Tab-separated table of C-alpha atoms in Angstrom:
chain	number	residue	atom	x	y	z
L	1	THR	CA	17.644	-28.347	-45.153
L	2	LYS	CA	18.877	-25.917	-42.527
L	3	LEU	CA	15.733	-23.857	-43.121
L	4	THR	CA	13.356	-26.771	-42.620
L	5	ASP	CA	14.819	-28.959	-39.867
L	6	HIS	CA	14.526	-26.167	-37.287
L	7	TRP	CA	11.000	-24.835	-36.773
L	8	ILE	CA	11.046	-21.811	-34.464
L	9	LEU	CA	7.495	-20.511	-34.091
L	10	GLY	CA	7.531	-19.125	-30.554
L	11	ASP	CA	5.561	-16.054	-29.476
L	12	ASN	CA	3.400	-15.832	-32.576
L	13	SER	CA	-0.070	-15.859	-30.989
L	14	LEU	CA	-0.786	-19.243	-32.572
L	15	GLU	CA	-4.077	-20.849	-31.563
L	16	GLY	CA	-5.713	-24.237	-31.973
L	17	THR	CA	-4.297	-27.699	-31.372
L	18	LEU	CA	-1.091	-29.441	-32.322
L	19	PRO	CA	-2.220	-31.787	-35.151
L	20	PRO	CA	-1.196	-35.458	-35.235
L	21	GLU	CA	0.328	-34.785	-38.653
L	22	ILE	CA	3.240	-33.199	-36.772
L	23	GLY	CA	4.546	-36.760	-36.571
L	24	SER	CA	5.205	-36.822	-40.320
L	25	LEU	CA	7.917	-34.150	-40.021
L	26	GLN	CA	10.555	-36.727	-39.235
L	27	PHE	CA	13.341	-34.504	-40.544
L	28	LEU	CA	12.835	-32.029	-37.665
L	29	GLN	CA	15.768	-31.517	-35.345
L	30	SER	CA	14.349	-28.555	-33.441
L	31	LEU	CA	10.729	-27.616	-32.742
L	32	SER	CA	9.890	-24.539	-30.689
L	33	ILE	CA	6.295	-23.317	-30.419
L	34	SER	CA	6.540	-21.829	-26.944
L	35	GLY	CA	4.646	-18.754	-25.833
L	36	ASN	CA	1.533	-19.253	-27.949
L	37	PHE	CA	-2.118	-20.055	-27.204
L	38	LEU	CA	-2.125	-23.673	-28.322
L	39	SER	CA	-4.412	-26.047	-26.448
L	40	GLY	CA	-5.696	-29.596	-26.425
L	41	THR	CA	-3.676	-32.739	-25.797
L	42	LEU	CA	-0.202	-33.448	-27.092
L	43	PRO	CA	-0.450	-35.917	-29.992
L	44	HIS	CA	1.146	-39.333	-29.542
L	45	GLU	CA	2.637	-38.947	-33.003
L	46	ILE	CA	5.172	-36.527	-31.578
L	47	GLY	CA	7.130	-39.649	-30.677
L	48	ASN	CA	7.859	-40.180	-34.409
L	49	LEU	CA	10.278	-37.222	-34.498
L	50	LYS	CA	13.264	-39.460	-33.850
L	51	ASP	CA	15.874	-36.861	-34.938
L	52	LEU	CA	14.550	-34.170	-32.581
L	53	SER	CA	17.188	-32.687	-30.284
L	54	GLU	CA	15.212	-29.681	-29.020
L	55	LEU	CA	11.489	-29.610	-28.151
L	56	TYR	CA	9.990	-26.447	-26.661
L	57	LEU	CA	6.217	-26.572	-26.083
L	58	ASN	CA	6.238	-24.423	-22.954
L	59	ALA	CA	3.944	-21.502	-22.135
L	60	ASN	CA	0.860	-22.742	-23.938
L	61	ASN	CA	-2.420	-24.230	-22.713
L	62	PHE	CA	-1.831	-27.916	-23.413
L	63	THR	CA	-3.898	-30.311	-21.299
L	64	GLY	CA	-4.158	-34.021	-20.722
L	65	THR	CA	-1.489	-36.540	-19.902
L	66	PHE	CA	2.143	-36.622	-20.841
L	67	PRO	CA	2.467	-38.765	-24.015
L	68	SER	CA	4.644	-41.788	-23.262
L	69	GLU	CA	5.958	-41.670	-26.839
L	70	ILE	CA	8.214	-38.765	-25.869
L	71	GLY	CA	10.383	-41.534	-24.437
L	72	ASN	CA	11.150	-42.508	-28.070
L	73	LEU	CA	13.029	-39.256	-28.701
L	74	LYS	CA	16.434	-40.681	-27.836
L	75	LYS	CA	18.358	-37.742	-29.326
L	76	LEU	CA	16.647	-35.072	-27.210
L	77	ASN	CA	19.037	-32.632	-25.547
L	78	GLU	CA	16.485	-30.039	-24.463
L	79	LEU	CA	12.840	-30.575	-23.441
L	80	ASN	CA	10.606	-27.828	-22.096
L	81	LEU	CA	6.925	-28.539	-21.403
L	82	GLY	CA	6.650	-25.967	-18.617
L	83	THR	CA	3.722	-23.649	-17.950
L	84	ASN	CA	0.940	-25.766	-19.400
L	85	GLU	CA	-1.881	-27.736	-17.777
L	86	LEU	CA	-0.542	-31.267	-18.165
L	87	THR	CA	-1.760	-33.879	-15.686
L	88	GLY	CA	-0.967	-37.412	-14.634
L	89	THR	CA	2.446	-38.965	-14.152
L	90	ALA	CA	5.576	-38.461	-16.191
L	91	PRO	CA	6.153	-41.616	-18.270
L	92	LEU	CA	9.006	-43.881	-17.292
L	93	GLY	CA	10.568	-43.415	-20.726
L	94	LEU	CA	11.216	-39.753	-19.946
L	95	TRP	CA	13.747	-40.701	-17.289
L	96	LYS	CA	15.642	-42.834	-19.820
L	97	LEU	CA	16.453	-39.982	-22.201
L	98	ASN	CA	20.080	-40.011	-21.204
L	99	LYS	CA	21.165	-37.328	-23.673
L	100	LEU	CA	18.991	-34.656	-22.004
L	101	ILE	CA	20.926	-31.581	-20.923
L	102	PHE	CA	17.916	-29.402	-20.044
L	103	LEU	CA	14.528	-30.581	-18.730
L	104	SER	CA	11.714	-28.312	-17.560
L	105	LEU	CA	8.233	-29.521	-16.584
L	106	GLU	CA	7.508	-26.604	-14.252
L	107	SER	CA	4.062	-25.151	-13.630
L	108	ASN	CA	1.866	-28.066	-14.639
L	109	GLN	CA	-0.261	-30.453	-12.590
L	110	LEU	CA	1.959	-33.499	-12.893
L	111	SER	CA	1.896	-36.006	-10.042
L	112	GLY	CA	3.401	-39.283	-8.926
L	113	THR	CA	6.804	-40.132	-7.532
L	114	LEU	CA	10.250	-39.648	-9.010
L	115	PRO	CA	11.522	-43.131	-9.933
L	116	SER	CA	15.038	-44.479	-9.478
L	117	GLU	CA	15.454	-44.191	-13.272
L	118	PHE	CA	15.784	-40.476	-12.540
L	119	GLY	CA	19.467	-41.277	-12.108
L	120	ASN	CA	19.836	-42.081	-15.838
L	121	LEU	CA	19.861	-38.392	-16.811
L	122	ILE	CA	23.602	-38.173	-16.354
L	123	GLU	CA	24.135	-35.337	-18.888
L	124	LEU	CA	21.549	-33.076	-17.264
L	125	THR	CA	22.732	-29.589	-16.279
L	126	ALA	CA	19.335	-28.006	-15.473
L	127	LEU	CA	16.212	-29.664	-14.043
L	128	ASP	CA	13.031	-27.744	-13.176
L	129	LEU	CA	10.081	-29.737	-11.818
L	130	SER	CA	8.698	-26.866	-9.732
L	131	GLU	CA	5.018	-26.066	-9.149
L	132	ASN	CA	3.577	-29.508	-9.755
L	133	GLN	CA	2.192	-32.200	-7.466
L	134	PHE	CA	5.112	-34.621	-7.389
L	135	SER	CA	5.235	-36.631	-4.151
L	136	GLY	CA	7.428	-39.138	-2.366
L	137	LYS	CA	11.140	-38.918	-1.732
L	138	LEU	CA	13.952	-37.440	-3.745
L	139	PRO	CA	15.605	-40.597	-5.088
L	140	SER	CA	19.162	-41.244	-3.934
L	141	GLU	CA	20.049	-41.822	-7.604
L	142	LEU	CA	19.938	-38.038	-7.880
L	143	GLY	CA	23.587	-38.259	-6.876
L	144	ASN	CA	24.387	-39.655	-10.355
L	145	LEU	CA	23.604	-36.304	-11.997
L	146	SER	CA	27.103	-34.993	-11.482
L	147	LYS	CA	26.813	-32.306	-14.189
L	148	LEU	CA	23.694	-30.739	-12.683
L	149	ALA	CA	24.050	-26.994	-12.168
L	150	GLU	CA	20.422	-26.080	-11.348
L	151	LEU	CA	17.879	-28.185	-9.453
L	152	ASP	CA	14.461	-26.652	-8.783
L	153	VAL	CA	11.614	-28.724	-7.316
L	154	HIS	CA	9.898	-26.002	-5.302
L	155	ASN	CA	6.169	-26.122	-4.582
L	156	ASN	CA	5.486	-29.847	-4.842
L	157	GLN	CA	4.549	-32.445	-2.227
L	158	LEU	CA	7.944	-34.093	-1.933
L	159	SER	CA	8.712	-35.565	1.480
L	160	GLY	CA	11.159	-37.657	3.455
L	161	THR	CA	14.681	-36.749	4.405
L	162	LEU	CA	17.128	-34.988	2.131
L	163	PRO	CA	19.369	-37.622	0.537
L	164	SER	CA	23.025	-37.327	1.463
L	165	GLU	CA	23.735	-37.863	-2.239
L	166	LEU	CA	22.895	-34.186	-2.761
L	167	GLY	CA	26.442	-33.631	-1.572
L	168	TYR	CA	27.761	-35.344	-4.727
L	169	LEU	CA	26.370	-32.607	-6.989
L	170	SER	CA	29.500	-30.497	-6.876
L	171	ASN	CA	28.526	-28.479	-9.977
L	172	LEU	CA	25.302	-27.144	-8.460
L	173	THR	CA	24.904	-23.386	-8.437
L	174	LYS	CA	21.167	-23.323	-7.554
L	175	LEU	CA	19.284	-25.693	-5.238
L	176	ASP	CA	15.619	-24.882	-4.605
L	177	LEU	CA	13.685	-27.420	-2.493
L	178	SER	CA	11.274	-24.888	-0.997
L	179	TYR	CA	7.559	-25.408	-0.275
L	180	ASN	CA	7.618	-29.185	0.091
L	181	ILE	CA	7.339	-31.486	3.118
L	182	PHE	CA	10.980	-32.454	3.591
L	183	MET	CA	11.929	-33.372	7.146
L	184	GLY	CA	14.977	-34.402	9.108
L	185	THR	CA	18.284	-32.599	9.267
L	186	LEU	CA	20.327	-30.767	6.669
L	187	PRO	CA	23.076	-33.189	5.547
L	188	SER	CA	26.511	-31.946	6.546
L	189	ASN	CA	27.950	-32.828	3.144
L	190	ILE	CA	25.898	-29.996	1.690
L	191	GLY	CA	29.164	-28.210	2.411
L	192	ASN	CA	30.641	-30.001	-0.632
L	193	LEU	CA	28.603	-27.799	-2.992
L	194	ASN	CA	31.294	-25.184	-3.043
L	195	ILE	CA	30.098	-23.225	-6.103
L	196	LEU	CA	26.465	-23.031	-4.908
L	197	THR	CA	25.064	-19.493	-5.123
L	198	THR	CA	21.411	-20.115	-4.102
L	199	LEU	CA	20.170	-22.458	-1.362
L	200	ASP	CA	16.398	-22.273	-0.819
L	201	LEU	CA	14.820	-24.617	1.740
L	202	VAL	CA	11.878	-22.391	2.686
L	203	SER	CA	8.681	-23.875	4.126
L	204	ASN	CA	9.540	-27.475	4.863
L	205	GLN	CA	9.696	-29.383	8.144
L	206	LEU	CA	13.455	-29.505	8.513
L	207	THR	CA	14.829	-29.875	12.042
L	208	GLY	CA	18.116	-30.014	13.929
L	209	THR	CA	21.008	-27.604	13.924
L	210	LEU	CA	22.672	-25.959	10.960
L	211	PRO	CA	25.854	-27.833	10.041
L	212	SER	CA	29.034	-25.812	10.400
L	213	GLU	CA	29.925	-27.043	6.892
L	214	LEU	CA	27.597	-24.367	5.511
L	215	GLY	CA	30.605	-22.134	5.964
L	216	ASN	CA	32.262	-23.925	3.015
L	217	LEU	CA	29.746	-22.465	0.548
L	218	LYS	CA	31.925	-19.459	-0.204
L	219	LYS	CA	30.000	-18.505	-3.369
L	220	LEU	CA	26.599	-18.444	-1.672
L	221	THR	CA	24.673	-15.215	-2.265
L	222	LEU	CA	21.128	-16.268	-1.234
L	223	LEU	CA	20.382	-18.437	1.824
L	224	TYR	CA	16.679	-18.954	2.524
L	225	LEU	CA	15.801	-21.193	5.483
L	226	TYR	CA	12.636	-19.579	6.840
L	227	TYR	CA	9.496	-21.502	7.853
L	228	ASN	CA	11.217	-24.640	9.137
L	229	GLN	CA	11.896	-26.026	12.599
L	230	PHE	CA	15.656	-25.594	12.832
L	231	THR	CA	17.035	-25.344	16.375
L	232	GLY	CA	20.259	-24.543	18.165
L	233	THR	CA	22.628	-21.641	17.784
L	234	LEU	CA	23.714	-20.076	14.528
L	235	PRO	CA	27.162	-21.372	13.519
L	236	SER	CA	29.916	-18.778	13.523
L	237	GLU	CA	30.986	-20.237	10.159
L	238	LEU	CA	28.176	-18.229	8.542
L	239	GLY	CA	30.641	-15.361	8.761
L	240	SER	CA	32.698	-17.038	6.018
L	241	LEU	CA	29.993	-16.501	3.395
L	242	GLN	CA	31.345	-13.168	2.294
L	243	GLU	CA	29.431	-12.989	-0.999
L	244	MET	CA	26.076	-13.300	0.782
L	245	ILE	CA	23.417	-10.788	-0.295
L	246	GLU	CA	20.282	-12.149	1.430
L	247	LEU	CA	20.344	-14.143	4.681
L	248	MET	CA	16.857	-15.223	5.718
L	249	ILE	CA	16.387	-17.652	8.601
L	250	SER	CA	13.157	-16.322	10.107
L	251	VAL	CA	10.357	-18.430	11.646
L	252	ASN	CA	12.481	-21.221	13.099
L	253	LEU	CA	13.500	-22.151	16.636
L	254	PHE	CA	17.050	-20.789	16.658
L	255	ASN	CA	18.351	-19.655	20.039
L	256	GLY	CA	21.461	-18.143	21.546
L	257	THR	CA	23.170	-14.960	20.467
L	258	LEU	CA	23.881	-13.638	16.997
L	259	PRO	CA	27.421	-14.557	15.906
L	260	THR	CA	29.592	-11.465	15.695
L	261	GLU	CA	31.074	-12.935	12.505
L	262	ILE	CA	27.943	-11.897	10.605
L	263	GLY	CA	29.571	-8.484	10.567
L	264	ASN	CA	32.018	-9.886	7.968
L	265	LEU	CA	29.282	-10.203	5.322
L	266	LYS	CA	29.887	-6.814	3.721
L	267	GLU	CA	27.668	-7.517	0.671
L	268	LEU	CA	24.507	-8.189	2.692
L	269	ARG	CA	21.396	-6.327	1.591
L	270	SER	CA	18.760	-8.205	3.599
L	271	VAL	CA	18.890	-9.862	7.035
L	272	ARG	CA	15.751	-11.586	8.334
L	273	PHE	CA	16.236	-13.264	11.712
L	274	ASN	CA	12.710	-12.544	12.940
L	275	GLU	CA	10.450	-14.986	14.825
L	276	ASN	CA	13.062	-17.150	16.482
L	277	GLN	CA	14.240	-17.378	20.092
L	278	LEU	CA	17.447	-15.394	19.726
L	279	THR	CA	18.802	-13.652	22.820
L	280	GLY	CA	21.483	-11.187	23.886
L	281	THR	CA	22.281	-7.794	22.428
L	282	ILE	CA	22.609	-6.712	18.819
L	283	PRO	CA	26.302	-7.226	17.967
L	284	THR	CA	28.062	-3.956	17.279
L	285	GLU	CA	29.670	-5.684	14.295
L	286	LEU	CA	26.377	-5.384	12.384
L	287	GLY	CA	27.344	-1.747	11.917
L	288	ARG	CA	29.868	-2.889	9.292
L	289	LEU	CA	27.088	-3.966	6.911
L	290	LYS	CA	27.031	-0.669	5.016
L	291	MET	CA	25.010	-2.113	2.096
L	292	LEU	CA	22.189	-3.382	4.327
L	293	GLU	CA	18.679	-2.337	3.293
L	294	HIS	CA	16.450	-4.681	5.360
L	295	LEU	CA	17.055	-5.554	9.021
L	296	PHE	CA	14.348	-7.726	10.572
L	297	LEU	CA	14.979	-8.866	14.165
L	298	PHE	CA	11.395	-8.769	15.446
L	299	SER	CA	9.749	-11.383	17.683
L	300	ASN	CA	12.849	-12.681	19.425
L	301	LYS	CA	14.246	-12.209	22.927
L	302	PHE	CA	16.889	-9.596	22.191
L	303	SER	CA	17.678	-7.081	24.912
L	304	GLY	CA	19.876	-4.081	25.603
L	305	THR	CA	20.032	-0.767	23.796
L	306	ILE	CA	20.351	-0.148	20.069
L	307	PRO	CA	24.125	0.043	19.521
L	308	SER	CA	25.411	3.314	18.118
L	309	GLU	CA	27.349	1.396	15.450
L	310	LEU	CA	24.051	0.732	13.644
L	311	GLY	CA	24.028	4.444	12.838
L	312	GLN	CA	26.314	3.574	9.917
L	313	LEU	CA	23.545	1.627	8.157
L	314	THR	CA	22.308	4.626	6.223
L	315	SER	CA	20.992	2.497	3.326
L	316	LEU	CA	18.297	0.908	5.518
L	317	THR	CA	14.761	1.002	4.149
L	318	TYR	CA	13.184	-1.419	6.682
L	319	PHE	CA	14.164	-1.559	10.360
L	320	SER	CA	11.931	-3.841	12.404
L	321	ILE	CA	12.802	-4.890	15.959
L	322	TYR	CA	9.364	-5.077	17.556
L	323	ARG	CA	8.455	-7.635	20.254
L	324	ASN	CA	11.824	-7.918	21.959
L	325	GLN	CA	13.171	-6.598	25.256
L	326	PHE	CA	15.110	-3.558	24.053
L	327	PHE	CA	15.273	-0.530	26.336
L	328	GLY	CA	16.742	2.972	26.470
L	329	THR	CA	15.881	5.861	24.184
L	330	LEU	CA	15.519	5.913	20.427
L	331	PRO	CA	18.847	7.202	19.056
L	332	SER	CA	18.876	10.519	17.230
L	333	TRP	CA	21.005	9.047	14.419
L	334	LEU	CA	17.921	7.227	13.127
L	335	GLY	CA	17.282	10.526	11.387
L	336	ASP	CA	20.207	9.726	9.065
L	337	PHE	CA	18.258	6.828	7.540
L	338	ARG	CA	16.745	9.047	4.847
L	339	GLU	CA	15.585	6.084	2.730
L	340	LEU	CA	13.666	4.452	5.597
L	341	TYR	CA	10.132	3.343	4.712
L	342	GLN	CA	9.286	1.364	7.838
L	343	LEU	CA	10.414	1.851	11.416
L	344	TYR	CA	8.815	-0.651	13.773
L	345	VAL	CA	10.039	-0.740	17.371
L	346	GLY	CA	6.780	-1.585	19.165
L	347	GLY	CA	6.506	-4.063	22.018
L	348	ASN	CA	9.779	-3.205	23.752
L	349	GLN	CA	10.717	-1.145	26.801
L	350	PHE	CA	11.893	2.074	25.167
L	351	THR	CA	11.566	5.281	27.172
L	352	GLY	CA	12.016	9.026	26.748
L	353	THR	CA	10.789	11.410	24.092
L	354	LEU	CA	10.922	10.939	20.340
L	355	PRO	CA	14.090	12.539	18.926
L	356	SER	CA	13.381	15.486	16.640
L	357	GLU	CA	15.725	13.985	14.019
L	358	LEU	CA	13.052	11.411	13.197
L	359	GLY	CA	11.224	14.255	11.460
L	360	LEU	CA	13.784	13.970	8.630
L	361	LEU	CA	12.423	10.563	7.565
L	362	LYS	CA	10.146	11.947	4.875
L	363	GLU	CA	9.736	8.619	3.025
L	364	MET	CA	8.156	6.817	5.987
L	365	THR	CA	5.084	4.680	5.262
L	366	PHE	CA	4.874	2.827	8.598
L	367	PHE	CA	5.795	4.246	11.997
L	368	GLY	CA	5.106	1.749	14.781
L	369	ILE	CA	6.223	2.561	18.337
L	370	GLU	CA	3.301	1.105	20.332
L	371	THR	CA	3.556	-0.672	23.701
L	372	ASN	CA	6.637	1.076	25.039
L	373	LYS	CA	7.120	3.810	27.645
L	374	PHE	CA	7.606	6.829	25.404
L	375	ASN	CA	6.529	10.122	27.000
L	376	GLY	CA	6.293	13.805	26.299
L	377	THR	CA	4.146	15.479	23.687
L	378	LEU	CA	3.659	14.091	20.249
L	379	PRO	CA	5.844	16.095	17.846
L	380	SER	CA	4.149	18.009	15.045
L	381	TRP	CA	6.670	16.759	12.467
L	382	ILE	CA	4.732	13.491	12.182
L	383	GLY	CA	2.255	15.597	10.209
L	384	ASP	CA	4.951	15.985	7.499
L	385	PHE	CA	5.026	12.232	6.734
L	386	ARG	CA	2.909	12.565	3.602
L	387	TYR	CA	3.426	8.918	2.564
L	388	LEU	CA	2.463	7.493	5.956
L	389	ASN	CA	-0.084	4.638	5.851
L	390	LEU	CA	0.145	3.268	9.398
L	391	LEU	CA	0.812	5.173	12.606
L	392	TRP	CA	0.756	3.091	15.792
L	393	LEU	CA	1.281	5.070	18.993
L	394	GLN	CA	-0.976	3.188	21.422
L	395	ASN	CA	-0.034	2.061	24.904
L	396	ASN	CA	2.631	4.638	25.730
L	397	GLN	CA	2.751	7.630	28.064
L	398	PHE	CA	2.312	10.510	25.622
L	399	THR	CA	0.700	13.676	26.964
L	400	GLY	CA	-0.627	16.940	25.609
L	401	THR	CA	-2.933	17.533	22.680
L	402	PHE	CA	-2.922	15.468	19.534
L	403	PRO	CA	-1.630	17.404	16.485
L	404	LEU	CA	-4.692	17.536	14.251
L	405	ASP	CA	-2.653	17.908	11.048
L	406	ILE	CA	-1.595	14.283	11.515
L	407	GLU	CA	-5.212	13.259	11.045
L	408	ASN	CA	-5.168	14.968	7.632
L	409	LEU	CA	-2.233	13.008	6.206
L	410	PRO	CA	-3.398	12.017	2.686
L	411	ASN	CA	-2.338	8.350	2.750
L	412	LEU	CA	-3.066	7.506	6.374
L	413	VAL	CA	-5.373	4.492	6.657
L	414	ASP	CA	-4.758	3.318	10.216
L	415	PHE	CA	-3.627	5.243	13.284
L	416	CYS	CA	-3.839	4.095	16.884
L	417	LEU	CA	-3.752	6.471	19.845
L	418	ASN	CA	-5.407	4.648	22.718
L	419	ASP	CA	-3.898	4.083	26.152
L	420	ASN	CA	-1.927	7.314	26.329
L	421	ASN	CA	-2.568	10.503	28.281
L	422	PHE	CA	-3.631	12.814	25.455
L	423	THR	CA	-5.880	15.737	26.277
L	424	GLY	CA	-8.272	17.756	24.193
L	425	SER	CA	-10.652	16.550	21.493
L	426	LEU	CA	-10.231	14.465	18.384
L	427	PRO	CA	-12.299	14.511	15.180
L	428	ARG	CA	-15.282	12.229	15.711
L	429	GLU	CA	-15.396	11.075	12.097
L	430	ARG	CA	-12.100	9.198	12.503
L	431	GLU	CA	-12.853	7.804	15.948
L	432	ALA	CA	-13.054	4.214	14.669
L	433	LEU	CA	-9.379	4.383	13.736
L	434	TRP	CA	-8.073	5.683	17.082
L	435	THR	CA	-8.291	2.516	19.104
L	436	CYS	CA	-6.221	-0.598	18.406
L	437	THR	CA	-5.375	-3.596	20.498
């Protein structure tokens, strides 16, 4: 019977519908037909497979409503109906399958609220309801799912405040609540989730300050908070998250200075603090982040000069600090950033000439230095940036003739020269590209 009670037919390019006769295979313990081209509605007779422990129907083209008879499959441990076109509400019986360990309904068009019976799934270790149309609040009974390691409900229409019971889920390693309509503050007992590696709250309406208890999440590698309405200063306890790889808090209302403790996060690859109201100078301690590849500080209220300690960040590929109040000259050590694709320092108060060392940045695709007070002649080495797409030089104090070999760069699609003091002529056929606001 071992050959017949487990039907594994995934990724076989099967077409057609799932026939109602499937319900006669009552000996089945495992049925996997994922990754095919099956369509039509799911037959109600599937509820006859009372011995089924694993049901994988994901990655097909099934339509229609969720058959309530699935609630009869009391022995189910694993259920995956993800990546189909199912509609309507999930039947109440689903939330009573208290032997479920894994449940995925992701990427359908399911709607309705999550009932309190949600809390019956006490054996669940992974739950993925993402990319549906679920609405209403996260039920407080969620706190009963003490074995849950992964919770993903991103891209729904869930709302209300985050239940404090989230703090009971001490086995969570991944929590993704992004792209919903959650509001209110981040519960301080989120700090109880001390083996959490991913916390994604992107694109909600969360407010208030970040709790200092975030510093308890010592295993956290990914922290995504962008597109919310968080306020206040960044807690110094963020410096305790020493396994952090990506720290993204852009597009909020954070203010105050950057905590120097961020310099402790030696594993960081990406820092995105852009589009907040942060002030003060760039902490010299950021120079310790030797693994950093992306540094986005643009659209804040930072001031001062670029600290020389940042010259140690030779792995940078993106360095964007535009629309701040930085001043001084561009440091020559920027030429050590040989992997740099984008350098964007526009909208500041930089002065002086462009250092010749910038000519070493042969991988550059975007060079934006507009709306500063740079002067002198435009160096010919810009004509060596063969990968350059965007060159924004407008609204500075450059003089002399424009190097015509720049205009011949093979990948250049947009370059802006206006509001400088260039002399001589420019090719008329590219005139539409010279002027930018």
